[in-house]
Amino acid sequence: PAVAAEAHAAEEAAKAARAAAEVAAQAAEIAAQAEREARIAMEKANEISKLAHPEREESNGEREGSSEAGDEELDYMDLLASLDLMDYAALLNEQQITEIEDLKLLTKEDLRDMGFSVGAGNRLYKWV
């Protein structure tokens, strides 16, 4: 009876492990799909920004972000792209941070609380 109970427990543990692996695989697929959808949304937002501000495309090719001179000319999405922060655009939008002036108000603690990685948070904070 003890051997049978152990065998049954092992079988149940194996079933639970398979179910957990299946759930993990589903979660990974959902995360990958969300990432693809976020990337598509950012591409569309960039296209809309280009349509709304065609003069920016013509007048300045590549620009380096700086919080000193020229903030008015620097587009929010261009700034995020130049700092390699496009992955955080949706997160910032959820927090109603949609303009450069909003970014300037963020503290390191805000960035940490929002889930920014150390590197991404430092890039943005250094720019600000």
Steps between C-alpha positions, in 0.01 A plus 500: 500500500782748578663438162166547324441827687847625405443403136165681503660809658778495239243471222303792640820708532587423138150608389535823698843565347361448148209732574737765637720472191194539278389810689851645477505438124163670462620796706811530285288500184269766644800714594649459152168597341473805725853602405416463128184707543686769694764517228230537233328771706828689537566477126153638432554778756828590329328508161227726638762725657680526165174585325414759763847659488642455148723805544699313766586225257623749242686743725691269733615151414656345810503701821666431828281559808594772741294666767666834436441682172242387248249313718213655310635355176561151637202271452398277793514180295831602342640550848386157618647343186831686536531373859400146395188521720226415249424184700386730782275725288182307579585499871560875497175553311310295761635742761386796283859601431469603138715810463861594562393735778340202679828307474688786662286466813589134560729404786720192523248361748217554248694311235579216739135481614384481137729203439777658296816294487803664662660572162188642338416708807853639514492593129178692543598656831837611359324666207259679732 
